[in-house]
CSV table of C-alpha atoms and ligand atoms in Angstrom, one decimal:
chain,number,residue,atom,x,y,z
A,1,UNK,CA,-3.4,-13.3,188.7
A,2,UNK,CA,-4.5,-16.8,187.7
A,3,UNK,CA,-1.8,-19.5,187.2
A,4,UNK,CA,-2.5,-22.9,185.7
A,5,UNK,CA,0.1,-25.7,185.8
A,6,UNK,CA,-0.2,-29.0,183.8
A,7,UNK,CA,2.2,-31.7,184.9
A,8,UNK,CA,2.6,-35.4,185.6
A,9,UNK,CA,4.0,-34.5,189.0
A,10,UNK,CA,1.5,-32.0,190.4
A,11,UNK,CA,2.8,-32.9,193.9
A,12,UNK,CA,6.0,-31.0,192.9
A,13,UNK,CA,4.1,-27.8,193.5
A,14,UNK,CA,3.3,-28.3,197.2
A,15,UNK,CA,5.8,-25.5,197.9
A,16,UNK,CA,3.3,-23.1,196.4
A,17,UNK,CA,1.2,-23.6,199.5
A,18,UNK,CA,3.8,-22.1,201.8
A,19,UNK,CA,5.5,-18.8,202.6
A,20,UNK,CA,5.2,-15.8,200.3
A,21,UNK,CA,3.2,-17.5,197.5
A,22,UNK,CA,1.1,-19.5,199.9
A,23,UNK,CA,0.1,-16.2,201.7
A,24,UNK,CA,-0.6,-14.5,198.3
A,25,UNK,CA,-2.9,-17.4,197.5
A,26,UNK,CA,-4.7,-17.1,200.8
A,27,UNK,CA,-5.2,-13.4,200.2
A,28,UNK,CA,-6.6,-13.9,196.7
A,29,UNK,CA,-3.7,-12.2,195.0
A,30,UNK,CA,-2.8,-15.4,193.3
A,31,UNK,CA,-5.2,-18.1,192.1
A,32,UNK,CA,-3.2,-21.3,191.3
A,33,UNK,CA,-4.7,-24.4,189.6
A,34,UNK,CA,-2.8,-27.7,189.3
A,35,UNK,CA,-3.7,-30.3,186.7
A,36,UNK,CA,-2.5,-34.0,186.3
A,37,UNK,CA,-1.7,-34.5,182.6
A,38,UNK,CA,-2.5,-38.2,182.9
A,39,UNK,CA,-6.1,-37.3,183.4
A,40,UNK,CA,-6.2,-36.8,179.7
A,41,UNK,CA,-4.3,-40.0,178.8
A,42,UNK,CA,-7.1,-42.5,178.2
A,43,UNK,CA,-5.3,-45.8,177.8
A,44,UNK,CA,-5.2,-48.3,180.7
A,45,UNK,CA,-1.6,-47.2,181.5
A,46,UNK,CA,-2.4,-43.5,181.2
A,47,UNK,CA,0.5,-43.2,178.8
A,48,UNK,CA,1.9,-39.8,178.1
A,49,UNK,CA,5.1,-40.6,176.2
A,50,UNK,CA,6.4,-42.5,173.2
A,51,UNK,CA,9.6,-43.1,171.2
A,52,UNK,CA,10.9,-40.2,169.1
A,53,UNK,CA,10.4,-40.1,165.4
A,54,UNK,CA,13.7,-40.1,163.6
A,55,UNK,CA,15.4,-41.9,166.5
A,56,UNK,CA,17.5,-40.4,169.3
A,57,UNK,CA,17.7,-40.7,173.1
A,58,UNK,CA,14.8,-40.9,175.5
A,59,UNK,CA,11.1,-40.5,175.0
A,60,UNK,CA,8.9,-37.6,173.8
A,61,UNK,CA,5.6,-36.5,175.4
A,62,UNK,CA,2.6,-37.4,173.2
A,63,UNK,CA,0.6,-34.5,171.7
A,64,UNK,CA,-2.9,-35.9,172.4
A,65,UNK,CA,-2.9,-35.6,176.2
A,66,UNK,CA,-1.3,-32.2,176.1
A,67,UNK,CA,-3.8,-30.9,173.5
A,68,UNK,CA,-6.8,-32.2,175.5
A,69,UNK,CA,-5.4,-30.9,178.8
A,70,UNK,CA,-4.7,-27.4,177.4
A,71,UNK,CA,-8.1,-27.2,175.7
A,72,UNK,CA,-9.8,-28.1,179.0
A,73,UNK,CA,-7.8,-25.4,180.9
A,74,UNK,CA,-8.5,-22.8,178.2
A,75,UNK,CA,-12.2,-23.6,178.4
A,76,UNK,CA,-12.3,-23.4,182.2
A,77,UNK,CA,-10.2,-20.3,182.4
A,78,UNK,CA,-11.2,-16.7,183.1
A,79,UNK,CA,-11.7,-15.9,179.4
A,80,UNK,CA,-9.3,-14.2,177.1
A,81,UNK,CA,-6.1,-16.1,176.5
A,82,UNK,CA,-3.3,-17.1,178.9
A,83,UNK,CA,0.4,-16.6,178.2
A,84,UNK,CA,1.7,-20.2,177.8
A,85,UNK,CA,5.2,-20.7,179.3
A,86,UNK,CA,7.1,-23.8,178.3
A,87,UNK,CA,10.2,-24.5,180.5
A,88,UNK,CA,12.9,-26.0,178.3
A,89,UNK,CA,16.7,-26.2,178.2
A,90,UNK,CA,16.4,-24.7,174.7
A,91,UNK,CA,14.4,-21.6,175.8
A,92,UNK,CA,15.2,-17.9,176.1
A,93,UNK,CA,16.8,-16.9,179.4
A,94,UNK,CA,14.4,-16.3,182.2
A,95,UNK,CA,15.4,-12.9,183.6
A,96,UNK,CA,14.1,-10.3,186.0
A,97,UNK,CA,12.9,-8.3,183.0
A,98,UNK,CA,10.9,-11.3,181.8
A,99,UNK,CA,9.6,-11.9,185.4
A,100,UNK,CA,8.4,-8.2,185.4
A,101,UNK,CA,6.7,-8.7,182.1
A,102,UNK,CA,4.9,-11.9,183.3
A,103,UNK,CA,3.8,-10.1,186.5
A,104,UNK,CA,1.7,-7.8,184.3
A,105,UNK,CA,-0.2,-10.8,182.8
A,106,UNK,CA,-3.7,-11.7,184.2
A,107,UNK,CA,-3.2,-15.4,183.4
A,108,UNK,CA,-0.2,-17.7,183.0
A,109,UNK,CA,-0.3,-21.3,181.9
A,110,UNK,CA,2.8,-23.3,182.6
A,111,UNK,CA,3.4,-26.6,180.8
A,112,UNK,CA,6.4,-28.3,182.5
A,113,UNK,CA,7.4,-31.5,180.6
A,114,UNK,CA,9.5,-34.5,181.4
A,115,UNK,CA,11.4,-37.0,179.2
A,116,UNK,CA,12.9,-35.1,176.2
A,117,UNK,CA,10.1,-32.6,176.0
A,118,UNK,CA,6.7,-32.2,174.3
A,119,UNK,CA,5.9,-33.1,170.7
A,120,UNK,CA,6.7,-29.7,169.0
A,121,UNK,CA,3.3,-29.7,167.2
A,122,UNK,CA,1.5,-28.9,170.5
A,123,UNK,CA,3.1,-25.5,170.9
A,124,UNK,CA,2.9,-24.8,167.2
A,125,UNK,CA,-0.9,-25.4,167.5
A,126,UNK,CA,-1.4,-22.9,170.4
A,127,UNK,CA,1.3,-20.5,169.2
A,128,UNK,CA,-0.9,-19.8,166.2
A,129,UNK,CA,-3.4,-18.1,168.4
A,130,UNK,CA,-1.7,-17.0,171.7
A,131,UNK,CA,1.7,-16.1,173.1
A,132,UNK,CA,3.8,-19.2,173.8
A,133,UNK,CA,7.2,-18.7,175.3
A,134,UNK,CA,9.9,-21.3,175.5
A,135,UNK,CA,12.0,-20.3,178.6
A,136,UNK,CA,15.1,-21.6,180.3
A,137,UNK,CA,16.0,-20.8,183.9
A,138,UNK,CA,19.7,-21.4,183.3
A,139,UNK,CA,22.6,-23.1,181.5
A,140,UNK,CA,22.4,-26.5,183.3
A,141,UNK,CA,20.2,-29.5,182.6
A,142,UNK,CA,17.3,-30.5,184.8
A,143,UNK,CA,15.2,-33.7,184.6
A,144,UNK,CA,12.0,-31.8,183.9
A,145,UNK,CA,10.3,-28.5,184.0
A,146,UNK,CA,8.6,-28.5,187.4
A,147,UNK,CA,11.5,-26.9,189.3
A,148,UNK,CA,11.7,-24.2,186.6
A,149,UNK,CA,8.0,-23.4,187.2
A,150,UNK,CA,8.6,-23.1,190.9
A,151,UNK,CA,11.4,-20.6,190.2
A,152,UNK,CA,9.3,-18.6,187.8
A,153,UNK,CA,6.2,-18.5,190.0
A,154,UNK,CA,8.2,-17.3,192.9
A,155,UNK,CA,10.1,-14.6,190.9
A,156,UNK,CA,6.8,-13.4,189.3
A,157,UNK,CA,4.7,-13.8,192.4
A,158,UNK,CA,6.9,-11.6,194.6
A,159,UNK,CA,6.5,-8.8,192.1
A,160,UNK,CA,2.7,-8.7,192.4
A,161,UNK,CA,1.3,-5.7,194.4
A,162,UNK,CA,0.7,-6.6,198.0
A,163,UNK,CA,2.8,-9.8,198.1
A,164,UNK,CA,6.0,-8.2,199.5
A,165,UNK,CA,5.6,-6.3,202.8
A,166,UNK,CA,6.0,-2.5,202.7
A,167,UNK,CA,9.4,-3.0,204.3
A,168,UNK,CA,10.8,-4.4,201.1
A,169,UNK,CA,10.2,-3.3,197.5
A,170,UNK,CA,11.2,-5.3,194.5
A,171,UNK,CA,12.3,-2.0,193.0
A,172,UNK,CA,15.5,-2.4,195.0
A,173,UNK,CA,16.3,-5.8,193.5
A,174,UNK,CA,19.4,-6.6,191.6
A,175,UNK,CA,18.6,-6.4,187.8
A,176,UNK,CA,15.5,-4.2,188.4
A,177,UNK,CA,15.6,-1.0,186.4
A,178,UNK,CA,16.8,1.9,188.4
A,179,UNK,CA,19.9,3.3,190.2
A,180,UNK,CA,21.3,-0.1,191.2
A,181,UNK,CA,20.3,-1.8,187.9
A,182,UNK,CA,22.6,-4.8,187.1
A,183,UNK,CA,24.6,-4.5,190.2
A,184,UNK,CA,24.7,-7.3,192.7
A,185,UNK,CA,23.6,-6.6,196.3
A,186,UNK,CA,26.4,-5.9,198.7
A,187,UNK,CA,26.8,-7.6,202.1
A,188,UNK,CA,23.9,-7.3,204.7
A,189,UNK,CA,24.2,-7.2,208.5
A,190,UNK,CA,22.0,-7.2,211.5
A,191,UNK,CA,22.3,-7.4,215.3
A,192,UNK,CA,24.5,-8.1,217.3
A,193,UNK,CA,27.0,-5.4,216.5
A,194,UNK,CA,29.8,-7.9,217.2
A,195,UNK,CA,29.8,-11.6,216.5
A,196,UNK,CA,32.7,-13.9,217.2
A,197,UNK,CA,35.0,-10.9,217.1
A,198,UNK,CA,33.6,-9.7,213.8
A,199,UNK,CA,32.2,-6.2,214.0
A,200,UNK,CA,29.5,-4.6,211.8
A,201,UNK,CA,31.1,-2.0,209.5
A,202,UNK,CA,31.1,1.3,211.5
A,203,UNK,CA,29.5,3.3,208.7
A,204,UNK,CA,26.3,1.2,209.1
A,205,UNK,CA,26.0,2.3,212.7
A,206,UNK,CA,26.7,6.0,211.9
A,207,UNK,CA,23.1,7.0,211.0
A,208,UNK,CA,24.6,9.0,208.1
A,209,UNK,CA,22.3,7.9,205.3
A,210,UNK,CA,24.3,9.5,202.5
A,211,UNK,CA,27.6,7.8,203.6
A,212,UNK,CA,25.7,4.5,204.1
A,213,UNK,CA,24.3,4.7,200.6
A,214,UNK,CA,27.8,5.4,199.2
A,215,UNK,CA,29.3,2.5,201.1
A,216,UNK,CA,26.6,0.1,199.9
A,217,UNK,CA,27.1,1.2,196.3
A,218,UNK,CA,30.9,0.7,196.7
A,219,UNK,CA,30.3,-2.8,198.1
A,220,UNK,CA,27.8,-3.6,195.3
A,221,UNK,CA,30.4,-2.5,192.7
A,222,UNK,CA,33.1,-4.6,194.4
A,223,UNK,CA,30.9,-7.7,194.6
A,224,UNK,CA,29.7,-7.3,191.0
A,225,UNK,CA,33.3,-6.9,189.8
A,226,UNK,CA,34.3,-10.0,191.7
A,227,UNK,CA,31.3,-12.3,190.9
A,228,UNK,CA,29.8,-10.9,187.7
A,229,UNK,CA,32.3,-8.7,185.9
A,230,UNK,CA,30.4,-8.9,182.7
A,231,UNK,CA,27.6,-6.9,184.2
A,232,UNK,CA,29.8,-3.9,184.7
A,233,UNK,CA,29.9,-3.3,181.0
A,234,UNK,CA,26.0,-3.1,181.0
A,235,UNK,CA,26.1,-0.1,183.4
A,236,UNK,CA,25.2,3.3,181.9
A,237,UNK,CA,28.5,5.2,182.0
A,238,UNK,CA,26.4,8.3,182.9
A,239,UNK,CA,25.3,6.5,186.1
A,240,UNK,CA,29.0,6.0,187.2
A,241,UNK,CA,30.5,9.0,189.0
A,242,UNK,CA,34.2,9.7,189.6
A,243,UNK,CA,34.1,7.8,192.9
A,244,UNK,CA,32.6,4.7,191.3
A,245,UNK,CA,35.4,4.5,188.9
A,246,UNK,CA,37.9,4.4,191.7
A,247,UNK,CA,36.3,1.4,193.4
B,1,JEE,N1,13.7,-24.4,182.2
B,1,JEE,C1,14.4,-25.2,182.1
B,1,JEE,C2,15.5,-26.2,182.1
B,1,JEE,C3,15.5,-27.6,181.9
B,1,JEE,C4,14.3,-28.4,181.5
B,1,JEE,C5,13.0,-27.9,181.3
B,1,JEE,C6,12.0,-28.8,180.9
B,1,JEE,C7,12.3,-30.1,180.7
B,1,JEE,C8,11.5,-31.2,180.2
B,1,JEE,C9,12.3,-32.3,180.1
B,1,JEE,N2,13.5,-31.9,180.5
B,1,JEE,C10,14.7,-32.9,180.6
B,1,JEE,C11,15.5,-32.6,179.4
B,1,JEE,C12,16.9,-32.6,179.5
B,1,JEE,C13,17.7,-32.4,178.4
B,1,JEE,C14,17.2,-32.3,177.1
B,1,JEE,C15,18.1,-32.1,175.9
B,1,JEE,N3,18.3,-33.4,175.3
B,1,JEE,C16,18.8,-33.2,173.9
B,1,JEE,C17,19.1,-34.6,173.3
B,1,JEE,O1,20.1,-35.2,174.1
B,1,JEE,C18,19.6,-35.5,175.4
B,1,JEE,C19,19.3,-34.2,176.1
B,1,JEE,C20,15.8,-32.3,177.0
B,1,JEE,C21,15.0,-32.5,178.1
B,1,JEE,C22,13.6,-30.6,180.8
B,1,JEE,C23,14.6,-29.8,181.2
B,1,JEE,N4,16.7,-28.0,182.0
B,1,JEE,N5,17.5,-27.0,182.3
B,1,JEE,C24,16.8,-25.8,182.3
B,1,JEE,N6,17.3,-24.6,182.6
């Protein structure tokens, strides 16, 4: 997968050199290209913003630098068309389902903005000939889109074949389709068996895989009921057995 990111703060993406994503880049699973938007702002101050038409707070990002930058990236890309992803507080929710959809794309182009966002004519221009998604990572307000891109690249990157070790499969994630779909993970434990007088639940040391799986599902149901009760209504009633209903 190729990923291009256009931003006035490309240094924000240094975290993409480390850990999971960094290793995926070293192994050629991910090919990340960062671009400084100001390289396409040709005035002496390399201006990328201006006052909003119609008034209102803040500044709006000018269309010309974005248009030139996106055209350059498209021309230098691997051919075909990328999926353009625009982080914005006004976007559709970024979900595990959307991450899985993006993980199947050969080329993603992220356009994290600053100020009040990008002149809306830019995405109208590209939306006429390729997929442009306005996406939000949550119901809170950030100062720009860079952090959202880091979130999405990590959520998508970990789903790519070969990125997660064999020991862990994204199939077991919360919100991934399957038996534990839309249930939160329960508690996890490791050695030592006792720590500050707190013992690991006996069942986990029993070696009885069926009972362990039952215990884990019970704990997942309890945690979901406590922290995200609204998710319980999304569970397929068929997937809940008599025991589940007693938890
Ligand atoms: N993904 C994601 C995000 C973002 C996000 C993503 C991209 C950009 C680019 C600029 N910003 C700052 C910004 C803040 C608020 C507003 C709305 N304005 C309306 C008029 O009154 C003032 C406020 C606009 C722009 C961004 C924020 N925030 N939260 C998410 N989940």
